[in-house]
Amino acid sequence: MRKLTLLLLAALIAFPLLADEGMWLFNRPPRQALRQKYNFEPTQAWLDHLQKSSIRFNSGGSGSFLSKDGLALTNHHVGLDCLQKISTEKKDYIRDGYYAKTRADEVKCVDLELNVLMSIEDVTARVNGAVTPEMSAADAQRARRSVMAAIEQESTKSTGLRSDVVTLYQGGEYHLYRYKKYTDVRLVFAPEVSIASFGGDPDNFEYPRYDLDVAFFRAYENDKPAKIDNYLKWSAEGAKDGELVFVSGHPGGTHRLNTVTHLEFFRDLAFSYTLELLRRREVLYSNYAERSAENARRANEELRGWENSRKAYGGMEAGLQDPQIVAAKRAAEQKLRDAIANDPKMAAAYADAWPAVEKALDVYRPILRERSVTNFNSTLFADARDIVRLADELQKPSGERLREFRDSNLESVKQALLADAPVYADLETVKLSDALAHWVEVVGADNPLVRQVLGNQSPQSLAAELVRGTKIGDAKFRQQLVEGGKAAVDASNDPMIRFARQVDPRTREIRTLYEQQVDEPLRQAYAKIAKAGFAVSGGETYPDATFTLRLSYGAVKGYEENGKQIPWATVYSGAFARAAEHGNKTPFDLPKSWLAKKPVVDMKTPFNFVSTVDIIGGNSGSPVVNRAGEFVGIVFDGNLQSLSWDYQFDDRQGRGVSVHARGIMEALKKVYAATPLVNELTK
Amino acid sequence: MRKLTLLLLAALIAFPLLADEGMWLFNRPPRQALRQKYNFEPTQAWLDHLQKSSIRFNSGGSGSFLSKDGLALTNHHVGLDCLQKISTEKKDYIRDGYYAKTRADEVKCVDLELNVLMSIEDVTARVNGAVTPEMSAADAQRARRSVMAAIEQESTKSTGLRSDVVTLYQGGEYHLYRYKKYTDVRLVFAPEVSIASFGGDPDNFEYPRYDLDVAFFRAYENDKPAKIDNYLKWSAEGAKDGELVFVSGHPGGTHRLNTVTHLEFFRDLAFSYTLELLRRREVLYSNYAERSAENARRANEELRGWENSRKAYGGMEAGLQDPQIVAAKRAAEQKLRDAIANDPKMAAAYADAWPAVEKALDVYRPILRERSVTNFNSTLFADARDIVRLADELQKPSGERLREFRDSNLESVKQALLADAPVYADLETVKLSDALAHWVEVVGADNPLVRQVLGNQSPQSLAAELVRGTKIGDAKFRQQLVEGGKAAVDASNDPMIRFARQVDPRTREIRTLYEQQVDEPLRQAYAKIAKAGFAVSGGETYPDATFTLRLSYGAVKGYEENGKQIPWATVYSGAFARAAEHGNKTPFDLPKSWLAKKPVVDMKTPFNFVSTVDIIGGNSGSPVVNRAGEFVGIVFDGNLQSLSWDYQFDDRQGRGVSVHARGIMEALKKVYAATPLVNELTK
């Protein structure tokens, strides 16, 4: 009855029903909402334990510790980057899966880095103190960059921890995040990709689902399993229909605070251009992959990435093309602006934020495409450019460098540059050819830099020549240049280094323009809009996502779609039924291991489930925990209706999709007979 | 020794070697070039026989008659449109192939129309006589359209033949083409698509190849096989290395006469936009097809079409991004313009053509995208729009209508509208959703027409509503509206008809703008450039391709690529080897019929071969004949190097790719045991 009462009350007082919205800061959890709606009060110990059990994967996802010996769980699609880099033509960890029966069998990832958030400190006053109102945007941006680098460097020196100053509320606040960092990470278990991503692109972002989207890794320190104080207890029951659950993870980015003008900018330019780019890449990589099984293996991870983004951006664009969604956003914005206009003090402080956003976007519009194409979508080029820039940037004090080359981040930059991940010359040529052609399309064949770079050659022949001629693919060569510093880089005749040097001035020019005339004014404007929002709405708020640790909450529950009730969970039998429907054909093919164990698995085992937790890309691999803080599942996706959560949360139909703890355990026990792993998880 | 002598001579006198260039008019064959280079003089009877043995397929390709009983051969990929339309979930003619052992088994295509060119008449004087210099471009365009319709109507009345006034040299000349038309066309034989398109998209436009890209149809008249006077004799030997061959077919369109500015317009806008659209469609259809085998079947033909065009345009764009190709074009243009400038009479007559082209393109640029997206990529919409337009246009005299609704073409329009081809609601919804979203992207969400059309709905929900609500998919309903005329259409509340009515005014506005301010000025400008070209170069010339019958010639010969000699022909064993290399996996899978007959086929049989014949899209299915006019092969593709032939012929590496007559015969005899068909071809 409580639910009904609440609903009735809400209807009577004409407030919207309190949705399970929010990607909350761990140092500012939604205490009031949890108390009111779920009668739950998290203790500081509960929060600290969950925070320190949570992991950020530098391959773009989240995860959690599940044993005192450094056992870490994430999604298969988050671990994919490692799987791709350790695979070869002869040993394909993605297609075949892997289980390390003993510690000795665990396989070291090439460049996977795990970060665990140890502390948060508000440094807003110090950061903003470095910027004065009379500064130009360019000076403000430089001053801000400089003080942030100083704070980070001091912190790293004093604590030994990775220290990042994080921009929150799009510039409203700055917090210092200190991370414990693990750089020796090894693969323990990955299922075959066909069950990890069962249903492939067609089922991606859809529900019901049947995916074992999990991979286990182990963090090592000094060549031994890392000793972990905070790890999650495995729940034998797993998630239950209707219960309150929490997600602790790293949502990558949202745009909920954005103005309507800014959303229209996404709809009319940024998203449609991004979709154009994503489709271009998807076609390019699909065509390459179709040529042979080995090509398909080489392109696997990147192709999945393009497909995934294309589907996500498609949903995001579709939402903004829905007149009702834009109208709702417009109404909410108007309400805020009216409130500001009616208060002279607020008007003086905040009203100029909206025109400032428009002005920044006017600067951005003409450079958006060029800014995007000049990364040339090439690993060899990216390494060459980073080497060139590293040499240049190290000539300057830390605070004046391009932000990624600040002292506190140098170790990570070098680790990434020197890691020995495979690079395939044929795929590089295909990628660089297309990227050069795209660049020519965007800036024009008569652009002086294009003419200088191409000379007498076509994009295709130049790409082939650069890839054939460069030694950047050789880790030792990269090391020589990195260690040799500016003198070595300047002396290098490597064609890719030369190419990077040719294009870098213009790329930097665009970056400076973007940072000073787009990013900085937007930060300042959104800081005002965020403050105005606090002032008007009062109460608890959360900042837009920033790939930093957040706490979400919600209920495990199904939803209605086209008059049909979609259940809260799927079960094992559904996977077998769906595979059979499709003649077990890719991407609806179950691996042999599953087909063989069909007689022994419990067909009623919950497999995937949905909940109203507020998540977004980057949350992949986030643990789902119950009130007791126990692991009950792992987030791996949202449904199609959740894609517009980028700019507006709505849990009438939108849901996060997770793998159920029992679904994982049943597979480990019955399909994979992974007894030591099971024991480690449950002891 | 003759070849070497010629080459040496050419080098000595510093003239380019006479390339096998040209898509020649049958009433203006390259007599001089053939005599000089190949010592061949075609007689009028030879030309007439080849012309009347050649067929235009309205599905966008070419073909030829091969028996007195109406047996017609084209490519499988040209016949695919018919195969798609007669296939169902239960009977898939594309996947499984088909052979009609008896006439009674031959399957009627839904809306395939064959045209055979019976006569050509130069009507340039009469067409140009209707246009006076003082007319505005709009009046000129109307006057020209009117006189063309009148000429066609007179001709149809007096001869009973389909009569088209064809624009040649982009407006330099107008010829009246009279066609015998066959509208009852039946499927006789098609191989499985896996051998017809062996190698799929990866091998498309590449060579060496192993494709049995053929399909046999039969033309019927009065429910009996058509009696054919002119058909090609089958050559038992087929094409031979080094020999002179001819291709008689319907190249769709080339841009060789275009100014450099116009080519830059293609490179910088038209091609890159077209590629964007093609990739978008490819991704959309691939995603749809991936969901199930039945989806894949439904999307099959269209998806192959998008892939094919994407690869073709990719090659065309790559050529124009090659600085050397553009420089060559620029030099040739400068030479012509210098010659004009140096002759006051020519300067007065022709020099203004170049600025006129630029001006027309300035009008085109801002409407190019909108012009492209307003077809909404939907069969149901296209039918609704044609019904609405037919009703409106029939209120006017023939010469004032949109050109496709002129009296002489009405029968074809109605046949297409009333044909009962399958339409799949789910695929239509996917297509229309995306096309509406694309339209919103191109013209903007705040465009008044967009707001009017969408109302409160998203593109997705509107598309679903339109497809769900319309009865246009029902041939009887279409017939009622077509027969009911304007009164019936105006009274209709069908949602798709309503939608077509909503968007038609704007679409017509764009079309009028295009026809009057882009197409007409370009015609006039290119007519001048063509005349200037004749005047300066003298000698034999051919107009750009226009999907009308042309004669090409060349030699059967291999070429060198990356220092490797590519042989003139492939043989059967190569197909089996390539399939084995790829584990017989799609798209490198040979059909069961081939695998079963592997022991009995002659592995040395020539399969595909290359020649220097000048071809382009639309030539697919063209017969290749020898000096004796015998059928020695059938064109189905060009190699990658031929893709830039759109704007510049170059046979150093560029080649047309054909199926060898012996390759076809071996399969018919040994794999398919198609004895009656073999007998009909060889008797």
PDB file of C-alpha atoms in Angstrom, chain B residues 215-371:
ATOM      1  CA  ALA B 215      20.798 -15.302 -65.069  1.00  0.00           C
ATOM      2  CA  PHE B 216      18.679 -16.399 -68.010  1.00  0.00           C
ATOM      3  CA  PHE B 217      15.227 -14.994 -68.660  1.00  0.00           C
ATOM      4  CA  ARG B 218      12.778 -15.405 -71.504  1.00  0.00           C
ATOM      5  CA  ALA B 219      10.747 -12.648 -73.143  1.00  0.00           C
ATOM      6  CA  TYR B 220       7.144 -13.568 -73.843  1.00  0.00           C
ATOM      7  CA  GLU B 221       4.543 -12.004 -76.094  1.00  0.00           C
ATOM      8  CA  ASN B 222       0.902 -13.018 -75.895  1.00  0.00           C
ATOM      9  CA  ASP B 223       1.838 -15.706 -73.419  1.00  0.00           C
ATOM     10  CA  LYS B 224       4.257 -17.314 -75.882  1.00  0.00           C
ATOM     11  CA  PRO B 225       8.032 -17.077 -76.146  1.00  0.00           C
ATOM     12  CA  ALA B 226       8.818 -13.955 -78.157  1.00  0.00           C
ATOM     13  CA  LYS B 227      10.090 -14.566 -81.670  1.00  0.00           C
ATOM     14  CA  ILE B 228      13.456 -12.889 -81.986  1.00  0.00           C
ATOM     15  CA  ASP B 229      15.149 -12.064 -85.307  1.00  0.00           C
ATOM     16  CA  ASN B 230      18.414 -10.789 -83.911  1.00  0.00           C
ATOM     17  CA  TYR B 231      20.200 -12.879 -81.323  1.00  0.00           C
ATOM     18  CA  LEU B 232      23.850 -13.688 -80.693  1.00  0.00           C
ATOM     19  CA  LYS B 233      25.533 -16.898 -81.706  1.00  0.00           C
ATOM     20  CA  TRP B 234      27.259 -18.661 -78.792  1.00  0.00           C
ATOM     21  CA  SER B 235      31.017 -19.050 -79.281  1.00  0.00           C
ATOM     22  CA  ALA B 236      32.188 -22.476 -78.133  1.00  0.00           C
ATOM     23  CA  GLU B 237      35.738 -21.147 -77.669  1.00  0.00           C
ATOM     24  CA  GLY B 238      34.737 -17.970 -75.855  1.00  0.00           C
ATOM     25  CA  ALA B 239      37.098 -15.026 -75.390  1.00  0.00           C
ATOM     26  CA  LYS B 240      40.776 -15.523 -76.254  1.00  0.00           C
ATOM     27  CA  ASP B 241      43.783 -13.775 -74.775  1.00  0.00           C
ATOM     28  CA  GLY B 242      44.752 -10.721 -76.829  1.00  0.00           C
ATOM     29  CA  GLU B 243      41.785 -10.701 -79.175  1.00  0.00           C
ATOM     30  CA  LEU B 244      39.661  -7.670 -80.057  1.00  0.00           C
ATOM     31  CA  VAL B 245      36.251  -7.752 -78.387  1.00  0.00           C
ATOM     32  CA  PHE B 246      33.227  -5.503 -78.271  1.00  0.00           C
ATOM     33  CA  VAL B 247      30.720  -4.712 -75.583  1.00  0.00           C
ATOM     34  CA  SER B 248      27.211  -3.608 -76.462  1.00  0.00           C
ATOM     35  CA  GLY B 249      25.333  -2.288 -73.477  1.00  0.00           C
ATOM     36  CA  HIS B 250      23.895   0.575 -71.492  1.00  0.00           C
ATOM     37  CA  PRO B 251      26.491   2.437 -69.433  1.00  0.00           C
ATOM     38  CA  GLY B 252      24.495   4.422 -66.897  1.00  0.00           C
ATOM     39  CA  GLY B 253      26.357   7.667 -66.538  1.00  0.00           C
ATOM     40  CA  THR B 254      29.835   9.162 -66.744  1.00  0.00           C
ATOM     41  CA  HIS B 255      31.255  12.606 -66.097  1.00  0.00           C
ATOM     42  CA  ARG B 256      34.137  12.798 -68.520  1.00  0.00           C
ATOM     43  CA  LEU B 257      33.072  16.050 -70.131  1.00  0.00           C
ATOM     44  CA  ASN B 258      32.694  17.732 -66.738  1.00  0.00           C
ATOM     45  CA  THR B 259      34.712  20.806 -65.864  1.00  0.00           C
ATOM     46  CA  VAL B 260      37.297  20.615 -63.100  1.00  0.00           C
ATOM     47  CA  THR B 261      35.067  22.824 -60.956  1.00  0.00           C
ATOM     48  CA  HIS B 262      32.295  20.301 -61.426  1.00  0.00           C
ATOM     49  CA  LEU B 263      34.602  17.405 -60.518  1.00  0.00           C
ATOM     50  CA  GLU B 264      35.685  19.319 -57.420  1.00  0.00           C
ATOM     51  CA  PHE B 265      32.014  19.740 -56.608  1.00  0.00           C
ATOM     52  CA  PHE B 266      31.707  15.947 -56.776  1.00  0.00           C
ATOM     53  CA  ARG B 267      34.811  15.407 -54.672  1.00  0.00           C
ATOM     54  CA  ASP B 268      34.091  18.036 -52.048  1.00  0.00           C
ATOM     55  CA  LEU B 269      30.344  17.646 -51.722  1.00  0.00           C
ATOM     56  CA  ALA B 270      28.361  15.280 -53.910  1.00  0.00           C
ATOM     57  CA  PHE B 271      30.485  12.144 -53.609  1.00  0.00           C
ATOM     58  CA  SER B 272      31.273  12.553 -49.929  1.00  0.00           C
ATOM     59  CA  TYR B 273      27.616  13.201 -49.174  1.00  0.00           C
ATOM     60  CA  THR B 274      26.586  10.234 -51.316  1.00  0.00           C
ATOM     61  CA  LEU B 275      29.075   8.052 -49.473  1.00  0.00           C
ATOM     62  CA  GLU B 276      27.693   9.245 -46.167  1.00  0.00           C
ATOM     63  CA  LEU B 277      24.193   8.304 -47.312  1.00  0.00           C
ATOM     64  CA  LEU B 278      25.327   4.927 -48.662  1.00  0.00           C
ATOM     65  CA  ARG B 279      27.177   4.004 -45.475  1.00  0.00           C
ATOM     66  CA  ARG B 280      24.156   5.044 -43.464  1.00  0.00           C
ATOM     67  CA  ARG B 281      21.946   2.745 -45.535  1.00  0.00           C
ATOM     68  CA  GLU B 282      24.464  -0.089 -45.437  1.00  0.00           C
ATOM     69  CA  VAL B 283      24.611   0.053 -41.646  1.00  0.00           C
ATOM     70  CA  LEU B 284      20.823   0.323 -41.373  1.00  0.00           C
ATOM     71  CA  TYR B 285      20.150  -2.653 -43.634  1.00  0.00           C
ATOM     72  CA  SER B 286      23.001  -4.749 -42.221  1.00  0.00           C
ATOM     73  CA  ASN B 287      21.677  -4.238 -38.711  1.00  0.00           C
ATOM     74  CA  TYR B 288      18.193  -5.205 -39.848  1.00  0.00           C
ATOM     75  CA  ALA B 289      19.474  -8.227 -41.781  1.00  0.00           C
ATOM     76  CA  GLU B 290      21.566  -9.461 -38.866  1.00  0.00           C
ATOM     77  CA  ARG B 291      18.456  -9.975 -36.719  1.00  0.00           C
ATOM     78  CA  SER B 292      17.266 -13.114 -38.522  1.00  0.00           C
ATOM     79  CA  ALA B 293      17.641 -15.187 -41.663  1.00  0.00           C
ATOM     80  CA  GLU B 294      14.260 -13.951 -42.891  1.00  0.00           C
ATOM     81  CA  ASN B 295      15.273 -10.329 -42.330  1.00  0.00           C
ATOM     82  CA  ALA B 296      18.453 -11.017 -44.289  1.00  0.00           C
ATOM     83  CA  ARG B 297      16.381 -12.441 -47.131  1.00  0.00           C
ATOM     84  CA  ARG B 298      14.041  -9.442 -47.180  1.00  0.00           C
ATOM     85  CA  ALA B 299      16.854  -6.905 -47.243  1.00  0.00           C
ATOM     86  CA  ASN B 300      19.083  -8.890 -49.577  1.00  0.00           C
ATOM     87  CA  GLU B 301      18.854  -7.069 -52.896  1.00  0.00           C
ATOM     88  CA  GLU B 302      18.763  -3.561 -51.501  1.00  0.00           C
ATOM     89  CA  LEU B 303      21.647  -4.203 -49.124  1.00  0.00           C
ATOM     90  CA  ARG B 304      23.802  -5.526 -51.957  1.00  0.00           C
ATOM     91  CA  GLY B 305      22.925  -2.404 -53.890  1.00  0.00           C
ATOM     92  CA  TRP B 306      24.082  -0.072 -51.106  1.00  0.00           C
ATOM     93  CA  GLU B 307      27.299  -2.037 -50.642  1.00  0.00           C
ATOM     94  CA  ASN B 308      28.007  -1.990 -54.345  1.00  0.00           C
ATOM     95  CA  SER B 309      27.427   1.738 -54.650  1.00  0.00           C
ATOM     96  CA  ARG B 310      29.461   2.459 -51.537  1.00  0.00           C
ATOM     97  CA  LYS B 311      32.430   0.647 -52.996  1.00  0.00           C
ATOM     98  CA  ALA B 312      31.997   2.327 -56.388  1.00  0.00           C
ATOM     99  CA  TYR B 313      31.707   5.839 -54.971  1.00  0.00           C
ATOM    100  CA  GLY B 314      34.608   5.148 -52.628  1.00  0.00           C
ATOM    101  CA  GLY B 315      36.775   4.426 -55.655  1.00  0.00           C
ATOM    102  CA  MET B 316      35.435   7.458 -57.505  1.00  0.00           C
ATOM    103  CA  GLU B 317      36.163   9.731 -54.571  1.00  0.00           C
ATOM    104  CA  ALA B 318      39.617   8.232 -54.094  1.00  0.00           C
ATOM    105  CA  GLY B 319      40.440   9.038 -57.709  1.00  0.00           C
ATOM    106  CA  LEU B 320      39.421  12.658 -57.309  1.00  0.00           C
ATOM    107  CA  GLN B 321      41.458  12.906 -54.104  1.00  0.00           C
ATOM    108  CA  ASP B 322      44.502  11.862 -56.120  1.00  0.00           C
ATOM    109  CA  PRO B 323      46.304  15.124 -56.956  1.00  0.00           C
ATOM    110  CA  GLN B 324      47.737  13.605 -60.150  1.00  0.00           C
ATOM    111  CA  ILE B 325      44.344  12.782 -61.633  1.00  0.00           C
ATOM    112  CA  VAL B 326      42.959  16.245 -60.911  1.00  0.00           C
ATOM    113  CA  ALA B 327      46.123  17.848 -62.309  1.00  0.00           C
ATOM    114  CA  ALA B 328      45.718  15.883 -65.553  1.00  0.00           C
ATOM    115  CA  LYS B 329      42.090  16.927 -65.842  1.00  0.00           C
ATOM    116  CA  ARG B 330      43.036  20.523 -65.148  1.00  0.00           C
ATOM    117  CA  ALA B 331      45.759  20.509 -67.787  1.00  0.00           C
ATOM    118  CA  ALA B 332      43.405  19.098 -70.428  1.00  0.00           C
ATOM    119  CA  GLU B 333      40.778  21.684 -69.548  1.00  0.00           C
ATOM    120  CA  GLN B 334      43.291  24.511 -69.671  1.00  0.00           C
ATOM    121  CA  LYS B 335      44.382  23.406 -73.123  1.00  0.00           C
ATOM    122  CA  LEU B 336      40.803  23.573 -74.386  1.00  0.00           C
ATOM    123  CA  ARG B 337      40.154  26.906 -72.718  1.00  0.00           C
ATOM    124  CA  ASP B 338      43.369  28.339 -74.140  1.00  0.00           C
ATOM    125  CA  ALA B 339      42.381  27.211 -77.608  1.00  0.00           C
ATOM    126  CA  ILE B 340      39.003  28.912 -77.164  1.00  0.00           C
ATOM    127  CA  ALA B 341      40.545  32.060 -75.771  1.00  0.00           C
ATOM    128  CA  ASN B 342      42.897  32.319 -78.730  1.00  0.00           C
ATOM    129  CA  ASP B 343      40.044  32.300 -81.247  1.00  0.00           C
ATOM    130  CA  PRO B 344      37.705  35.309 -80.882  1.00  0.00           C
ATOM    131  CA  LYS B 345      34.811  33.528 -82.605  1.00  0.00           C
ATOM    132  CA  MET B 346      35.101  30.511 -80.328  1.00  0.00           C
ATOM    133  CA  ALA B 347      35.637  32.725 -77.304  1.00  0.00           C
ATOM    134  CA  ALA B 348      32.395  34.560 -78.036  1.00  0.00           C
ATOM    135  CA  ALA B 349      30.501  31.313 -78.492  1.00  0.00           C
ATOM    136  CA  TYR B 350      31.895  29.102 -75.743  1.00  0.00           C
ATOM    137  CA  ALA B 351      33.935  30.934 -73.084  1.00  0.00           C
ATOM    138  CA  ASP B 352      30.944  31.672 -70.880  1.00  0.00           C
ATOM    139  CA  ALA B 353      30.245  27.959 -70.410  1.00  0.00           C
ATOM    140  CA  TRP B 354      32.661  27.623 -67.464  1.00  0.00           C
ATOM    141  CA  PRO B 355      31.239  30.431 -65.329  1.00  0.00           C
ATOM    142  CA  ALA B 356      27.751  29.115 -66.182  1.00  0.00           C
ATOM    143  CA  VAL B 357      28.683  25.722 -64.736  1.00  0.00           C
ATOM    144  CA  GLU B 358      29.933  27.383 -61.560  1.00  0.00           C
ATOM    145  CA  LYS B 359      26.758  29.408 -61.248  1.00  0.00           C
ATOM    146  CA  ALA B 360      24.553  26.343 -61.650  1.00  0.00           C
ATOM    147  CA  LEU B 361      26.550  24.483 -59.016  1.00  0.00           C
ATOM    148  CA  ASP B 362      26.183  27.425 -56.648  1.00  0.00           C
ATOM    149  CA  VAL B 363      22.429  26.933 -56.926  1.00  0.00           C
ATOM    150  CA  TYR B 364      22.745  23.179 -56.489  1.00  0.00           C
ATOM    151  CA  ARG B 365      25.019  23.153 -53.433  1.00  0.00           C
ATOM    152  CA  PRO B 366      22.512  24.306 -50.810  1.00  0.00           C
ATOM    153  CA  ILE B 367      19.710  21.998 -52.029  1.00  0.00           C
ATOM    154  CA  LEU B 368      21.736  18.867 -52.788  1.00  0.00           C
ATOM    155  CA  ARG B 369      21.100  17.160 -49.457  1.00  0.00           C
ATOM    156  CA  GLU B 370      17.452  18.099 -49.168  1.00  0.00           C
ATOM    157  CA  ARG B 371      16.860  16.982 -52.752  1.00  0.00           C
TER     158      ARG B 371
END
